[in-house]
PDB file of C-alpha atoms in Angstrom:
ATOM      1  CA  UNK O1127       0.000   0.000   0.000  1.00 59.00           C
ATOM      2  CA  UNK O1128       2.936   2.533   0.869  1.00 61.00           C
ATOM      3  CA  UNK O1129       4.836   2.016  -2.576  1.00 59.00           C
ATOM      4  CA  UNK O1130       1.765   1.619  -4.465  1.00 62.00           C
ATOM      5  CA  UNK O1131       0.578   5.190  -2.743  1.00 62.00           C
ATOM      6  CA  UNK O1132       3.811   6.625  -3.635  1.00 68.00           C
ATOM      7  CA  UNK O1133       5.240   4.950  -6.623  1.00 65.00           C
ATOM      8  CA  UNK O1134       7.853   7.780  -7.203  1.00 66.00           C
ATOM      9  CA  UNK O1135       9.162   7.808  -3.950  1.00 69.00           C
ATOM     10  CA  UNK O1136      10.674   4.254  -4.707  1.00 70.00           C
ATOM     11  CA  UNK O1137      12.525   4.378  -8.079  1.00 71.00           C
ATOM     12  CA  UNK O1138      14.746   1.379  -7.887  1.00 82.00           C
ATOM     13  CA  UNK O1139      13.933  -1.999  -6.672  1.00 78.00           C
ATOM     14  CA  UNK O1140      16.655  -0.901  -3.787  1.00 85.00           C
ATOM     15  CA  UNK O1141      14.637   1.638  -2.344  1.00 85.00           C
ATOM     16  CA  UNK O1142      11.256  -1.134  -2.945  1.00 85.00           C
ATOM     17  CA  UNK O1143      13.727  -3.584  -1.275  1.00 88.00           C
ATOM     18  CA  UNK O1144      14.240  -1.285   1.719  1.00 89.00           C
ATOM     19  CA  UNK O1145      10.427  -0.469   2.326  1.00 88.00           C
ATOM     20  CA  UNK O1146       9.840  -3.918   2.684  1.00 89.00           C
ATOM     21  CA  UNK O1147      12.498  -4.359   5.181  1.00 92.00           C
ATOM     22  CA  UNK O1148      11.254  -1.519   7.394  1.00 91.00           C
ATOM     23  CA  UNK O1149       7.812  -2.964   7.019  1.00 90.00           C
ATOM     24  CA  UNK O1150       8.735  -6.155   7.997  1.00 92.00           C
ATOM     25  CA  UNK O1151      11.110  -5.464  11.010  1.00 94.00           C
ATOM     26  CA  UNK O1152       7.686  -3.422  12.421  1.00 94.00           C
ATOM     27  CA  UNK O1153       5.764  -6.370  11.974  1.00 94.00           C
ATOM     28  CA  UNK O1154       8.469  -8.537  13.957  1.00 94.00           C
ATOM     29  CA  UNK O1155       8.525  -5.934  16.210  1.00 95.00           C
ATOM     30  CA  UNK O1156       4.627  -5.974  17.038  1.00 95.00           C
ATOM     31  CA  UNK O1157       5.087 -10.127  16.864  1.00 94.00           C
ATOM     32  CA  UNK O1158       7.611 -10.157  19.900  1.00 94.00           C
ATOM     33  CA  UNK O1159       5.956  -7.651  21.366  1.00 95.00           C
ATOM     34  CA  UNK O1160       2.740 -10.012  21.466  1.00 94.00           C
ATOM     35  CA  UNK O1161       4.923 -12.749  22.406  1.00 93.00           C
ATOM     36  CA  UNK O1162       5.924 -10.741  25.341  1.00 93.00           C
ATOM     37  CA  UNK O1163       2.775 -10.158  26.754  1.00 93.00           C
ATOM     38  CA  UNK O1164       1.778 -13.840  26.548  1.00 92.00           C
ATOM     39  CA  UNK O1165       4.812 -15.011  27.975  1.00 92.00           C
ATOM     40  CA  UNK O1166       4.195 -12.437  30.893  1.00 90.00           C
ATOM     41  CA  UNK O1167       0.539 -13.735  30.868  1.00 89.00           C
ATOM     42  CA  UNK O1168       2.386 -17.286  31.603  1.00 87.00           C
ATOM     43  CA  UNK O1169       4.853 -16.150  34.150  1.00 86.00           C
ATOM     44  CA  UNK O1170       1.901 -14.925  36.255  1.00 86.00           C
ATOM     45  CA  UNK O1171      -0.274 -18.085  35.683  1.00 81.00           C
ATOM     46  CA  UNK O1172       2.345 -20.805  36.524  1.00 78.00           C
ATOM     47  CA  UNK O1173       1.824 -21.975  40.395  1.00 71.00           C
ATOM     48  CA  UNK O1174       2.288 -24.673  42.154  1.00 58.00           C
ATOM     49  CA  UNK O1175      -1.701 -25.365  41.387  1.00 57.00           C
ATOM     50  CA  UNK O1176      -1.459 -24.444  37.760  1.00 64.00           C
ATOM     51  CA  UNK O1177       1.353 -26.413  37.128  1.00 66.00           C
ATOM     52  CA  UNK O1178      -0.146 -29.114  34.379  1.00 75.00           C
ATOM     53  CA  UNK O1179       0.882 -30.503  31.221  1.00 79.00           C
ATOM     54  CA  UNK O1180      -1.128 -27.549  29.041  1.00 83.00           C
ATOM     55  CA  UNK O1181       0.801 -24.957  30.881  1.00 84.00           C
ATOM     56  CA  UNK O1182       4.225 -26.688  29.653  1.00 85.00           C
ATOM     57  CA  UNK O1183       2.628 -27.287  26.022  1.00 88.00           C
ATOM     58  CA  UNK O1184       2.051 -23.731  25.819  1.00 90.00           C
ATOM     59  CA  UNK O1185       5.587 -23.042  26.792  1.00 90.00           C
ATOM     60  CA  UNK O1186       7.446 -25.293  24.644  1.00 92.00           C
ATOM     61  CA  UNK O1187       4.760 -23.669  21.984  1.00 93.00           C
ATOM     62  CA  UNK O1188       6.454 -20.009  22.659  1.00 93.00           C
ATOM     63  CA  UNK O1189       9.823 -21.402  23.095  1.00 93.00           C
ATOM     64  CA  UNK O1190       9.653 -23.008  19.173  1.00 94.00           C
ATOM     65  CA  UNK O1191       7.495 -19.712  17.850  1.00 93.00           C
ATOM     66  CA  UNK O1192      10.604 -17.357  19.484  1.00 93.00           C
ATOM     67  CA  UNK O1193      13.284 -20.150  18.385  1.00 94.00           C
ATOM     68  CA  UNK O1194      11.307 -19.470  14.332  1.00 94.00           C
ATOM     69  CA  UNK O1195      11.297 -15.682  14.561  1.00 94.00           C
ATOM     70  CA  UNK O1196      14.806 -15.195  15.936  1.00 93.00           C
ATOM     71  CA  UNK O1197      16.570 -17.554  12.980  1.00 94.00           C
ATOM     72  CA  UNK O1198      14.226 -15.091  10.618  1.00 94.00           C
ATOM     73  CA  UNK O1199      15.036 -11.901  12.331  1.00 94.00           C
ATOM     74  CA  UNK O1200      18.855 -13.412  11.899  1.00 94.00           C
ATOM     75  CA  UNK O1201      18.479 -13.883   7.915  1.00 94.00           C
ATOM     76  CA  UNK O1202      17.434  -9.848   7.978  1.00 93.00           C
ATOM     77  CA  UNK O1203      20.286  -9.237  10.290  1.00 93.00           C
ATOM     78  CA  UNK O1204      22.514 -10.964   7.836  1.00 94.00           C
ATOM     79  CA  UNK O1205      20.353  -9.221   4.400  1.00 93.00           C
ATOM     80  CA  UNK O1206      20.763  -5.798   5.521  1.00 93.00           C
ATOM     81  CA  UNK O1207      24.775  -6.319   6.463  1.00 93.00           C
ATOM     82  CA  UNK O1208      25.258  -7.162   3.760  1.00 92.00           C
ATOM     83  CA  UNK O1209      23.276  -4.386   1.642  1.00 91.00           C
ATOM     84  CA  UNK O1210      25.289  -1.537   3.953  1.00 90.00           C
ATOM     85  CA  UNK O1211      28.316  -3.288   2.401  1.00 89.00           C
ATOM     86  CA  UNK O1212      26.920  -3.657  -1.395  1.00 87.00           C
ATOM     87  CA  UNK O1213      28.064  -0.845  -3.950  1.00 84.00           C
ATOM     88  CA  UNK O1214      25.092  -1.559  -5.554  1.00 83.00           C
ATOM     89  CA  UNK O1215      22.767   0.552  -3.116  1.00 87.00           C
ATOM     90  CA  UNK O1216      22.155   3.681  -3.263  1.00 88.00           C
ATOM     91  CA  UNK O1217      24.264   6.035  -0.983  1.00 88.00           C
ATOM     92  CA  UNK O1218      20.886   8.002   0.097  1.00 89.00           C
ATOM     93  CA  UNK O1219      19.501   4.459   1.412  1.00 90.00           C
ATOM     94  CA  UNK O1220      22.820   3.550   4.241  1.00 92.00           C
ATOM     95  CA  UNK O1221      20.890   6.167   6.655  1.00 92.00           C
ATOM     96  CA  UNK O1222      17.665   4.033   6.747  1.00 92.00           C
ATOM     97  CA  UNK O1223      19.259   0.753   6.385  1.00 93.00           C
ATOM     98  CA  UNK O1224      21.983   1.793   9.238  1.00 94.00           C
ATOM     99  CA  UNK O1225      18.187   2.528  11.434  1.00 95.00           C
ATOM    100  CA  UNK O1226      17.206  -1.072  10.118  1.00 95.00           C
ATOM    101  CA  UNK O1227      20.142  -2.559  11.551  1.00 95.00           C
ATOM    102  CA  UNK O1228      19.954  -0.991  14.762  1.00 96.00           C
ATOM    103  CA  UNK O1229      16.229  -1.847  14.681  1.00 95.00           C
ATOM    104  CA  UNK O1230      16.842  -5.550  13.868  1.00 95.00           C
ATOM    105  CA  UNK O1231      19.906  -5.852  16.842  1.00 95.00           C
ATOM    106  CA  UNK O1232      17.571  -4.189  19.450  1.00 95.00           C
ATOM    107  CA  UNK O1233      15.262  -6.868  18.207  1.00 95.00           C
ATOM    108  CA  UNK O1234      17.983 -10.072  18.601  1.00 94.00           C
ATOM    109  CA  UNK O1235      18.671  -8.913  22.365  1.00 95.00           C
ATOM    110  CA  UNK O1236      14.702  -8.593  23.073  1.00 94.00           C
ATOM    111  CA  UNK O1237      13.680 -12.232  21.448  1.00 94.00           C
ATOM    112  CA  UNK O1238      17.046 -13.733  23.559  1.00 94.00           C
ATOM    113  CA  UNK O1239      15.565 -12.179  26.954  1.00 94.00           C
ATOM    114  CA  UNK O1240      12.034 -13.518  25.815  1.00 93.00           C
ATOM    115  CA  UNK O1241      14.105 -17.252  24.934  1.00 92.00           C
ATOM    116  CA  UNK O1242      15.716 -16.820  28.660  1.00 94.00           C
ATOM    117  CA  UNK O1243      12.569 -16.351  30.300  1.00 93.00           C
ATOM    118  CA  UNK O1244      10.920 -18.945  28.649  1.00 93.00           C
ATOM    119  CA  UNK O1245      13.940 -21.481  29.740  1.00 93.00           C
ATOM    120  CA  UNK O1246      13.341 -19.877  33.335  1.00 92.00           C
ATOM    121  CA  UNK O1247       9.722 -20.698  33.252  1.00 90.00           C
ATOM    122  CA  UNK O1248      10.255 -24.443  32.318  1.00 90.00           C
ATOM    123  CA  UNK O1249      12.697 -24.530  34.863  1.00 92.00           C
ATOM    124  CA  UNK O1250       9.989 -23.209  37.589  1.00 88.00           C
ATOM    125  CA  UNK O1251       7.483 -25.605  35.916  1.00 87.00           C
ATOM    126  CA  UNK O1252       9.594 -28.773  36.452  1.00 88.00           C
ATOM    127  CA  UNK O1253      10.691 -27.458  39.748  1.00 88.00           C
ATOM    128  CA  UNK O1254       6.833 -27.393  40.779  1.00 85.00           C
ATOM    129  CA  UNK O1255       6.221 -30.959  38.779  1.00 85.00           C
ATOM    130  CA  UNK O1256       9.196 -32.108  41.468  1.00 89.00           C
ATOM    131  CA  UNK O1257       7.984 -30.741  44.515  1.00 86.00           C
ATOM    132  CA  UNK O1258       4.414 -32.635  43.628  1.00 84.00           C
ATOM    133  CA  UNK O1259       6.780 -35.690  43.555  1.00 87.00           C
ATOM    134  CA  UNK O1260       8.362 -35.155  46.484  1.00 90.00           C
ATOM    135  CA  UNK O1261       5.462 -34.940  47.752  1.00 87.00           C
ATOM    136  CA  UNK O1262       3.766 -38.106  47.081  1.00 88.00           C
ATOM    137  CA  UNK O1263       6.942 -39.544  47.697  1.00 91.00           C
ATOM    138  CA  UNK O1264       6.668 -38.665  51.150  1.00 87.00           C
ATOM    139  CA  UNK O1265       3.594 -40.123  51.878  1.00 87.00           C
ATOM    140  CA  UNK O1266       4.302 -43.055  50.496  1.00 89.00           C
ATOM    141  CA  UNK O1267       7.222 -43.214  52.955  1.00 89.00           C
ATOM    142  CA  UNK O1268       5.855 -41.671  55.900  1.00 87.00           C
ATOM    143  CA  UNK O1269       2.790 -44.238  55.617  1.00 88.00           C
ATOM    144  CA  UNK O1270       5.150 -47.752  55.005  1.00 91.00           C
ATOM    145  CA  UNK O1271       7.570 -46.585  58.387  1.00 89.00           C
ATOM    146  CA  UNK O1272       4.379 -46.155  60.009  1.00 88.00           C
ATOM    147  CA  UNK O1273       2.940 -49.737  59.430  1.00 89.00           C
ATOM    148  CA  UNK O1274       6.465 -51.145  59.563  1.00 91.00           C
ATOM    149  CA  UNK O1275       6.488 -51.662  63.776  1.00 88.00           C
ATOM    150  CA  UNK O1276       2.677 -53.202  63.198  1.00 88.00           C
ATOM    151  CA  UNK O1277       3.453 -55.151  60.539  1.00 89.00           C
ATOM    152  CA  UNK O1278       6.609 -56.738  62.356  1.00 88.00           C
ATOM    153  CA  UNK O1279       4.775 -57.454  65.503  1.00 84.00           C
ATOM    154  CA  UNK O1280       1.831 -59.475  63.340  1.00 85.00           C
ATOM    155  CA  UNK O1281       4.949 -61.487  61.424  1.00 86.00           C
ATOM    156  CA  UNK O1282       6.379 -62.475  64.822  1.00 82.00           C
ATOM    157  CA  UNK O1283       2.803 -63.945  66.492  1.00 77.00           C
ATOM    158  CA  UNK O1284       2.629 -65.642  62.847  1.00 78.00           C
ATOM    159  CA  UNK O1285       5.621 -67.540  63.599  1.00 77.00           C
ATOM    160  CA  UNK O1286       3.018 -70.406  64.875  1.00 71.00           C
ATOM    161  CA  UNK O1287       6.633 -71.456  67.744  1.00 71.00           C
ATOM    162  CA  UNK O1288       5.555 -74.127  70.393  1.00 70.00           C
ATOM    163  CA  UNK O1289       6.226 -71.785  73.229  1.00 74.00           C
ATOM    164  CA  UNK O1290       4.894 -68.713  72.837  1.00 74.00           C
ATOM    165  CA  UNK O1291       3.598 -67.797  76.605  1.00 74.00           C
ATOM    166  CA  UNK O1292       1.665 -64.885  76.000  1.00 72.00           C
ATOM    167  CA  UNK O1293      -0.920 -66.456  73.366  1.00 72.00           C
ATOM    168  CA  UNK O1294      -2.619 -68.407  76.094  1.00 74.00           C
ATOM    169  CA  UNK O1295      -3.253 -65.336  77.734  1.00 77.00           C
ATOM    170  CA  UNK O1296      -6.522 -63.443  77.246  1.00 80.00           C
ATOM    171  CA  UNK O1297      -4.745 -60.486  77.315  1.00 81.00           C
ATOM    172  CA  UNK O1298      -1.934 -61.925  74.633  1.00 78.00           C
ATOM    173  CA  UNK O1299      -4.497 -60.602  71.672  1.00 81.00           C
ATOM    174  CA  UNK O1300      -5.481 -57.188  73.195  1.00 85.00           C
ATOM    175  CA  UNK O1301      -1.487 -56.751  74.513  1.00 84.00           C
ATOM    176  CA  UNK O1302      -0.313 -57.204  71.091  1.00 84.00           C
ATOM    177  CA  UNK O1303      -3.302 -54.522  69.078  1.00 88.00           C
ATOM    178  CA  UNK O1304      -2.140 -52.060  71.746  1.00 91.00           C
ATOM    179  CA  UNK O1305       1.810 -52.544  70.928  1.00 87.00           C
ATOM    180  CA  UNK O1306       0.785 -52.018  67.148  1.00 89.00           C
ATOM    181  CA  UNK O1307      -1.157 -48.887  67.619  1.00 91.00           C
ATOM    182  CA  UNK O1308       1.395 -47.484  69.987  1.00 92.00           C
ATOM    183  CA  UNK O1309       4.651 -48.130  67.630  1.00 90.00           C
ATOM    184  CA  UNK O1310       2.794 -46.777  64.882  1.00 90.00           C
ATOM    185  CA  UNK O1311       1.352 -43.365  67.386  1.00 91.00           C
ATOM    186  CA  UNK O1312       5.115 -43.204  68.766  1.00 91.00           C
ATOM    187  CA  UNK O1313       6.282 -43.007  65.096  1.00 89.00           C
ATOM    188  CA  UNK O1314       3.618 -40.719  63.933  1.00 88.00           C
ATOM    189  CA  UNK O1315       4.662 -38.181  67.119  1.00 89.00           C
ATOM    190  CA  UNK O1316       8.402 -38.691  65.947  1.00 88.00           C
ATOM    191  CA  UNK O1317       7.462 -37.837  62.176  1.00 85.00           C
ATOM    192  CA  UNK O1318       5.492 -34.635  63.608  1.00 86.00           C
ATOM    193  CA  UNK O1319       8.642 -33.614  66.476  1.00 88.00           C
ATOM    194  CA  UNK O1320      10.727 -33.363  63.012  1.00 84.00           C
ATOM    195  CA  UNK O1321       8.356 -31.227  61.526  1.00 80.00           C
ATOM    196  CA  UNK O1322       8.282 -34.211  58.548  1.00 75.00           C
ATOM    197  CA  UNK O1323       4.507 -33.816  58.184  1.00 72.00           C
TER     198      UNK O1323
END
């Protein structure tokens, strides 16, 4: 629309060739400035509650989308170099194409901060995923020490020995409940002393 408008104001395919480029780095600009905002949107979503496998699709979604648009901005980086170089541009065109490059380098060091906050988020994220681990972990663990004392006191009345004085008893079955329930509450107030639950 801007050459078309203004055909004169572009006389060689250099000065078409530049347009483009200045169109194109504002588009680039607006896309990582979009990307930006989402990834900002994602940095304030991810808790220890949001922490699911959409949240790290959408992540490794950004991370390829930035990964895309960097390599591109790159080629432009590369393109306009090498025009400020070329003999065959015009010398009234190195002002906007010295803007360009500035543009396009301000551009690189944006979309590698966007890339390094993206790595820190997946970092957070599978720091969360751990802690849920860790967690389940744990009470797996704290519930098998607490039915280890119970379980070892049943294993040694299932030993079926001759001579076992107590099981004649009527107080051999109630003695041996109470022992279970009391290693297992003496564990339980150890776990809890330690702060472990």
């Amino acid at each position: 629309k801007k050459i078309s408008a203004n055909p004169k104001n572009y006389p060689t395919g250099a000065h078409v060739l530049v347009a483009l480029l200045e169109t194109r780095v504002e588009f680039d600009a607006d896309m990582i400035e979009n990307m930006t905002q989402k990834i900002t949107q994602l940095s304030n979503s991810l808790t220890l509650q949001e922490a699911d496998e959409e949240l790290l699709s959408e992540i490794k979604n950004l991370q390829e989308k930035t990964m895309l648009l960097r390599e591109n901005i790159i080629d432009k980086q590369r393109t306009v170099s090498g025009m400020l170089r070329s003999e065959f541009i015009p010398n009234e065109l190195q002002p906007k194409l010295t803007i360009i490059i500035k543009d396009i380098n301000s551009l690189v060091e944006h979309i590698k901060f966007s890339f390094d906050r993206l790595d820190y988020l997946q970092d957070t994220f599978l720091g969360y995923v751990n802690i849920e681990q860790n967690k389940i972990i744990k009470i797996f663990t704290i519930v098998s020490v607490i039915f280890m004392p119970p379980t070892l006191i049943a294993s040694i009345y299932g030993m079926n020995f001759a001579f076992m004085p107590e099981i004649d008893k009527k107080w051999g079955y109630p003695l041996a409940i109470l022992f279970m329930v009391l290693s297992s509450l003496f564990i339980l107030y150890y776990f809890k002393k330690r702060k472990w639950l």
